[in-house]
Amino acid sequence: MARIIGGLGTSHVPAIGSAMAAGRQQEPYWKPFFAGYDAVRAWLGRERPDVVVIFYNDHGLNFFLDKMPTFAVGAAAEYRNADEGWGLPVQRPFKGDPDLSWHVIESLVGDEFDITTCQEMTVDHALTLPMKLMWPEGDCPVWIVPIAINTVQHPLPSPARCYKLGQAVGRAIESYRRDLKVLVVGSGGLSHQLDGARAGFINKPFDLMCLEKLQSNPEALVRYSIAELVELAGTQGVELINWIAMRGALNGRVSKVHSNYHIPISNTAAGVLLLENRALAALAV
Ligand code: DHB
Ligand code: FE
């Protein structure tokens, strides 16, 4: 059976991609940010996941404001990246796993989540940058299942609903017959606001509280409304709902492997959080 081995939350600021392409990782501005991923790569090297299921938000590459699904699940054999206008190098296509995707879709619809299914789906920086941070060299050694959550066109799904989606995805993965090690990723955040009167808004105490609660007590975060999250984390900081969905999928004993928090990268409070998930059944043996 498939097994969820961990969860990763990470920011996805486009400038990360430009810095990697230009080899700037050791420069003073970037070093404290990239240093936060060494422990993640060491863990990936040890644990070697087969699959990444990633909760992320599309910023206008695949979906636009005219047609915006609340939740969309990829069911393609391949996911292509394309030029979004940020000047980032276009990444090579990512391998999909349609059989696992359809299993997740069947299970979610059975669980009363009325999702959109995407047999074609381009993927933007919110998917490509977490993958590049995890595997900077060459093709990623995993199949992916992308799950897009609307963080752009209001009304957005509530943190509580995203947490339940994550729990349902967790049940779907763990009922999948193939013996696969699965890493669940939540992309985006932490606090940031790119436009309007509060452009540049960052809320360090709130971010640090979220990093802690995501490990120890995620239920404390699901009580916020979207309006409260926008106020506390910024209009784009609301991407935190992708992390909340990721945490919902971790259904075993969860422990922190590593975290890093760095202000600012571009306009964003950049965070990374790696959680290990140990199945309760395995612990009982
Ligand atoms: C920035 C952050 C984002 O999450 C994003 O999608 C685009 C830009 C930024 O801080 O520049
Ligand atoms: Fe974003």
Tab-separated table of C-alpha atoms and ligand atoms in Angstrom:
chain	number	residue	atom	x	y	z
A	1	MET	CA	0.000	0.000	0.000
A	2	ALA	CA	1.062	3.598	-0.531
A	3	ARG	CA	2.452	5.351	2.514
A	4	ILE	CA	2.732	9.072	3.343
A	5	ILE	CA	6.260	9.599	4.625
A	6	GLY	CA	6.145	13.330	5.207
A	7	GLY	CA	4.910	16.800	4.433
A	8	LEU	CA	6.796	19.840	3.190
A	9	GLY	CA	5.617	23.447	3.222
A	10	THR	CA	7.609	25.938	1.172
A	11	SER	CA	7.341	29.445	-0.269
A	12	HIS	CA	7.441	29.803	-4.055
A	13	VAL	CA	8.607	33.374	-4.761
A	14	PRO	CA	9.505	33.600	-8.501
A	15	ALA	CA	12.819	35.373	-7.731
A	16	ILE	CA	14.049	32.046	-6.255
A	17	GLY	CA	14.020	30.624	-9.789
A	18	SER	CA	15.963	33.585	-11.201
A	19	ALA	CA	18.526	33.318	-8.381
A	20	MET	CA	19.016	29.586	-9.040
A	21	ALA	CA	19.358	30.144	-12.791
A	22	ALA	CA	22.011	32.829	-12.163
A	23	GLY	CA	23.881	30.747	-9.541
A	24	ARG	CA	23.353	33.343	-6.771
A	25	GLN	CA	22.743	30.869	-3.927
A	26	GLN	CA	25.885	31.882	-1.999
A	27	GLU	CA	25.341	35.643	-2.239
A	28	PRO	CA	24.572	37.376	1.102
A	29	TYR	CA	20.949	38.132	0.138
A	30	TRP	CA	20.219	34.504	-0.792
A	31	LYS	CA	22.457	32.382	1.425
A	32	PRO	CA	20.190	32.364	4.539
A	33	PHE	CA	17.274	31.362	2.351
A	34	PHE	CA	18.912	28.542	0.378
A	35	ALA	CA	20.682	27.210	3.477
A	36	GLY	CA	17.196	26.358	4.731
A	37	TYR	CA	16.902	23.617	2.093
A	38	ASP	CA	20.102	21.643	2.798
A	39	ALA	CA	18.392	19.597	5.505
A	40	VAL	CA	15.408	19.017	3.207
A	41	ARG	CA	17.652	17.603	0.474
A	42	ALA	CA	19.528	15.437	2.949
A	43	TRP	CA	16.205	14.005	4.168
A	44	LEU	CA	15.013	13.426	0.585
A	45	GLY	CA	18.284	11.636	-0.168
A	46	ARG	CA	17.659	9.287	2.760
A	47	GLU	CA	13.917	8.757	2.376
A	48	ARG	CA	13.642	8.739	-1.434
A	49	PRO	CA	9.929	9.369	-2.042
A	50	ASP	CA	8.431	7.881	-5.216
A	51	VAL	CA	5.619	10.406	-5.553
A	52	VAL	CA	4.954	14.048	-4.682
A	53	VAL	CA	1.333	15.099	-4.167
A	54	ILE	CA	1.430	18.883	-4.220
A	55	PHE	CA	-1.196	21.403	-3.091
A	56	TYR	CA	-0.465	24.663	-4.879
A	57	ASN	CA	-2.233	27.617	-6.457
A	58	ASP	CA	-2.202	28.490	-10.125
A	59	HIS	CA	-1.446	32.203	-10.714
A	60	GLY	CA	-2.985	32.525	-14.185
A	61	LEU	CA	-0.984	30.088	-16.303
A	62	ASN	CA	-3.491	27.225	-16.461
A	63	PHE	CA	-6.635	28.825	-15.003
A	64	PHE	CA	-7.672	32.438	-15.286
A	65	LEU	CA	-10.255	34.580	-13.507
A	66	ASP	CA	-12.933	33.669	-16.055
A	67	LYS	CA	-12.818	29.960	-15.134
A	68	MET	CA	-11.492	29.198	-11.682
A	69	PRO	CA	-12.083	25.824	-10.048
A	70	THR	CA	-11.985	25.815	-6.254
A	71	PHE	CA	-10.140	22.476	-6.251
A	72	ALA	CA	-8.607	20.866	-9.358
A	73	VAL	CA	-6.713	17.569	-9.538
A	74	GLY	CA	-4.289	16.728	-12.350
A	75	ALA	CA	-4.756	13.407	-14.122
A	76	ALA	CA	-2.154	13.736	-16.872
A	77	ALA	CA	0.831	11.600	-17.822
A	78	GLU	CA	2.924	14.745	-18.146
A	79	TYR	CA	2.700	18.321	-16.855
A	80	ARG	CA	4.365	21.080	-18.819
A	81	ASN	CA	5.676	24.365	-17.495
A	82	ALA	CA	5.514	27.480	-19.706
A	83	ASP	CA	6.695	31.086	-19.719
A	84	GLU	CA	4.607	33.058	-17.210
A	85	GLY	CA	6.323	36.374	-17.817
A	86	TRP	CA	8.647	36.240	-14.776
A	87	GLY	CA	11.673	35.529	-16.993
A	88	LEU	CA	12.268	32.134	-15.390
A	89	PRO	CA	13.801	29.300	-17.403
A	90	VAL	CA	11.009	26.958	-18.520
A	91	GLN	CA	11.443	23.685	-16.647
A	92	ARG	CA	11.328	20.281	-18.296
A	93	PRO	CA	7.977	18.449	-18.090
A	94	PHE	CA	7.101	16.618	-14.873
A	95	LYS	CA	6.013	12.967	-14.949
A	96	GLY	CA	2.420	12.319	-13.917
A	97	ASP	CA	0.894	9.126	-12.567
A	98	PRO	CA	-2.624	8.960	-14.076
A	99	ASP	CA	-3.504	5.741	-12.246
A	100	LEU	CA	-2.785	7.298	-8.831
A	101	SER	CA	-4.454	10.566	-9.902
A	102	TRP	CA	-7.662	8.755	-10.852
A	103	HIS	CA	-7.593	6.823	-7.609
A	104	VAL	CA	-7.335	10.120	-5.686
A	105	ILE	CA	-10.112	11.631	-7.827
A	106	GLU	CA	-12.453	8.629	-7.323
A	107	SER	CA	-11.783	8.699	-3.613
A	108	LEU	CA	-12.333	12.490	-3.298
A	109	VAL	CA	-15.595	12.427	-5.259
A	110	GLY	CA	-16.689	9.452	-3.127
A	111	ASP	CA	-15.898	11.654	-0.114
A	112	GLU	CA	-18.183	14.431	-1.509
A	113	PHE	CA	-15.452	16.753	-2.831
A	114	ASP	CA	-16.756	18.033	-6.177
A	115	ILE	CA	-13.415	18.657	-7.818
A	116	THR	CA	-12.384	19.566	-11.361
A	117	THR	CA	-10.371	16.869	-13.167
A	118	CYS	CA	-7.594	18.018	-15.500
A	119	GLN	CA	-6.232	15.616	-18.092
A	120	GLU	CA	-4.158	18.493	-19.390
A	121	MET	CA	-2.631	21.004	-17.034
A	122	THR	CA	0.260	23.435	-17.346
A	123	VAL	CA	2.056	24.085	-14.058
A	124	ASP	CA	3.414	27.434	-12.895
A	125	HIS	CA	6.096	28.618	-10.447
A	126	ALA	CA	4.038	27.477	-7.453
A	127	LEU	CA	4.700	23.896	-8.565
A	128	THR	CA	8.019	24.184	-10.393
A	129	LEU	CA	9.928	26.094	-7.687
A	130	PRO	CA	9.253	23.698	-4.793
A	131	MET	CA	10.344	20.852	-7.110
A	132	LYS	CA	13.498	22.753	-8.109
A	133	LEU	CA	14.316	23.527	-4.464
A	134	MET	CA	13.984	19.827	-3.610
A	135	TRP	CA	15.848	18.531	-6.689
A	136	PRO	CA	17.988	21.360	-8.109
A	137	GLU	CA	19.827	19.157	-10.610
A	138	GLY	CA	18.279	17.341	-13.575
A	139	ASP	CA	14.823	15.786	-13.760
A	140	CYS	CA	12.866	15.170	-10.541
A	141	PRO	CA	13.020	11.473	-9.581
A	142	VAL	CA	9.306	11.331	-8.687
A	143	TRP	CA	5.868	11.169	-10.249
A	144	ILE	CA	3.601	14.044	-9.304
A	145	VAL	CA	-0.087	14.560	-8.565
A	146	PRO	CA	-0.843	18.313	-8.683
A	147	ILE	CA	-3.831	19.588	-6.705
A	148	ALA	CA	-4.636	23.246	-7.381
A	149	ILE	CA	-6.506	25.239	-4.737
A	150	ASN	CA	-7.998	28.605	-5.655
A	151	THR	CA	-6.236	31.338	-3.660
A	152	VAL	CA	-6.852	34.046	-6.256
A	153	GLN	CA	-10.499	34.611	-7.207
A	154	HIS	CA	-12.747	35.103	-4.178
A	155	PRO	CA	-14.628	33.361	-2.659
A	156	LEU	CA	-11.766	31.075	-1.599
A	157	PRO	CA	-12.220	27.763	0.206
A	158	SER	CA	-11.890	28.149	3.980
A	159	PRO	CA	-8.878	26.823	5.918
A	160	ALA	CA	-11.244	24.269	7.507
A	161	ARG	CA	-12.370	23.039	4.081
A	162	CYS	CA	-8.759	22.814	2.839
A	163	TYR	CA	-7.797	20.852	5.940
A	164	LYS	CA	-10.645	18.413	5.238
A	165	LEU	CA	-9.533	18.163	1.610
A	166	GLY	CA	-6.055	17.275	2.842
A	167	GLN	CA	-7.479	14.631	5.171
A	168	ALA	CA	-9.464	13.140	2.279
A	169	VAL	CA	-6.350	13.127	0.071
A	170	GLY	CA	-4.474	11.403	2.900
A	171	ARG	CA	-7.138	8.668	3.067
A	172	ALA	CA	-7.021	8.323	-0.729
A	173	ILE	CA	-3.250	7.892	-0.812
A	174	GLU	CA	-3.196	5.360	1.996
A	175	SER	CA	-5.872	3.255	0.303
A	176	TYR	CA	-3.866	3.019	-2.925
A	177	ARG	CA	-2.722	-0.505	-3.655
A	178	ARG	CA	0.761	0.208	-5.054
A	179	ASP	CA	3.680	0.215	-2.641
A	180	LEU	CA	4.749	3.858	-2.978
A	181	LYS	CA	6.395	6.340	-0.652
A	182	VAL	CA	4.523	9.633	-0.936
A	183	LEU	CA	5.634	13.126	0.074
A	184	VAL	CA	2.855	15.732	0.352
A	185	VAL	CA	3.814	19.346	-0.384
A	186	GLY	CA	2.032	22.636	0.370
A	187	SER	CA	3.282	25.562	-1.725
A	188	GLY	CA	3.075	29.320	-1.083
A	189	GLY	CA	3.080	31.829	1.776
A	190	LEU	CA	4.125	32.736	4.280
A	191	SER	CA	2.824	36.271	4.934
A	192	HIS	CA	2.971	38.544	1.912
A	193	GLN	CA	0.971	41.117	0.042
A	194	LEU	CA	2.035	42.170	-3.439
A	195	ASP	CA	-0.354	45.025	-4.140
A	196	GLY	CA	-2.614	47.677	-2.658
A	197	ALA	CA	-2.125	49.912	0.375
A	198	ARG	CA	-0.505	47.119	2.384
A	199	ALA	CA	1.981	46.019	-0.343
A	200	GLY	CA	5.041	44.598	1.404
A	201	PHE	CA	3.035	43.550	4.485
A	202	ILE	CA	4.725	40.829	6.552
A	203	ASN	CA	3.581	39.413	9.915
A	204	LYS	CA	6.446	37.566	11.589
A	205	PRO	CA	4.681	36.659	14.873
A	206	PHE	CA	1.768	35.150	12.926
A	207	ASP	CA	4.089	33.192	10.590
A	208	LEU	CA	6.110	31.775	13.484
A	209	MET	CA	2.913	30.777	15.262
A	210	CYS	CA	1.723	29.014	12.063
A	211	LEU	CA	5.033	27.139	11.652
A	212	GLU	CA	4.682	25.868	15.207
A	213	LYS	CA	0.961	25.007	15.027
A	214	LEU	CA	1.306	23.252	11.690
A	215	GLN	CA	3.347	20.673	13.510
A	216	SER	CA	1.776	20.542	16.952
A	217	ASN	CA	-1.866	21.562	16.599
A	218	PRO	CA	-3.122	22.291	13.058
A	219	GLU	CA	-6.715	22.458	14.317
A	220	ALA	CA	-5.759	25.837	15.851
A	221	LEU	CA	-5.288	27.233	12.327
A	222	VAL	CA	-8.459	25.924	10.737
A	223	ARG	CA	-10.649	28.188	12.854
A	224	TYR	CA	-9.607	31.288	10.867
A	225	SER	CA	-11.874	32.623	8.151
A	226	ILE	CA	-10.386	33.643	4.793
A	227	ALA	CA	-11.018	37.325	5.687
A	228	GLU	CA	-9.041	36.867	8.921
A	229	LEU	CA	-6.212	35.113	7.063
A	230	VAL	CA	-6.013	37.948	4.536
A	231	GLU	CA	-5.822	40.437	7.399
A	232	LEU	CA	-3.188	38.437	9.307
A	233	ALA	CA	-1.083	37.105	6.413
A	234	GLY	CA	-1.803	39.457	3.498
A	235	THR	CA	-3.795	39.011	0.292
A	236	GLN	CA	-1.270	36.522	-1.109
A	237	GLY	CA	-0.246	35.142	2.282
A	238	VAL	CA	-3.597	33.396	2.138
A	239	GLU	CA	-1.629	30.760	0.152
A	240	LEU	CA	-1.137	29.320	3.631
A	241	ILE	CA	-4.272	27.255	2.887
A	242	ASN	CA	-2.055	25.048	0.679
A	243	TRP	CA	0.102	24.259	3.738
A	244	ILE	CA	-3.023	23.583	5.798
A	245	ALA	CA	-4.213	21.084	3.145
A	246	MET	CA	-0.768	19.425	3.199
A	247	ARG	CA	-0.949	19.084	6.983
A	248	GLY	CA	-4.423	17.552	6.746
A	249	ALA	CA	-2.974	14.678	4.715
A	250	LEU	CA	-0.536	13.708	7.492
A	251	ASN	CA	-2.543	11.191	9.439
A	252	GLY	CA	0.116	9.519	11.572
A	253	ARG	CA	2.434	10.743	14.301
A	254	VAL	CA	3.917	13.958	12.995
A	255	SER	CA	7.314	15.286	14.029
A	256	LYS	CA	9.357	18.202	12.792
A	257	VAL	CA	12.510	17.417	10.832
A	258	HIS	CA	13.455	20.978	9.963
A	259	SER	CA	12.214	24.529	9.505
A	260	ASN	CA	13.618	27.834	8.339
A	261	TYR	CA	12.147	31.343	8.240
A	262	HIS	CA	13.707	34.251	6.408
A	263	ILE	CA	12.538	37.842	5.792
A	264	PRO	CA	12.221	39.009	3.119
A	265	ILE	CA	12.618	37.305	-0.213
A	266	SER	CA	11.177	39.803	-2.653
A	267	ASN	CA	7.971	40.886	-0.844
A	268	THR	CA	7.519	37.643	1.015
A	269	ALA	CA	8.319	36.085	4.365
A	270	ALA	CA	9.930	32.887	3.104
A	271	GLY	CA	9.385	29.727	5.102
A	272	VAL	CA	10.140	26.058	4.796
A	273	LEU	CA	8.836	23.324	7.096
A	274	LEU	CA	9.562	19.611	6.782
A	275	LEU	CA	7.427	17.206	8.813
A	276	GLU	CA	7.842	13.468	9.072
A	277	ASN	CA	4.730	11.294	9.218
A	278	ARG	CA	4.952	7.919	10.920
A	279	ALA	CA	1.979	5.638	10.430
A	280	LEU	CA	0.145	4.905	13.679
A	281	ALA	CA	-0.167	1.248	12.625
A	282	ALA	CA	3.622	0.992	12.260
A	283	LEU	CA	4.101	2.578	15.697
A	284	ALA	CA	1.757	0.049	17.302
A	285	VAL	CA	3.818	-2.937	16.085
B	1	DHB	C1	5.936	36.829	-4.965
B	1	DHB	C2	5.400	35.856	-4.111
B	1	DHB	C3	4.496	34.912	-4.610
B	1	DHB	O1	3.907	33.944	-3.838
B	1	DHB	C4	4.153	34.903	-5.948
B	1	DHB	O2	3.327	33.937	-6.394
B	1	DHB	C5	4.667	35.865	-6.807
B	1	DHB	C6	5.558	36.841	-6.306
B	1	DHB	C7	6.917	37.843	-4.468
B	1	DHB	O3	7.093	38.000	-3.245
B	1	DHB	O4	7.576	38.498	-5.304
B	2	FE	FE	2.239	32.916	-5.004
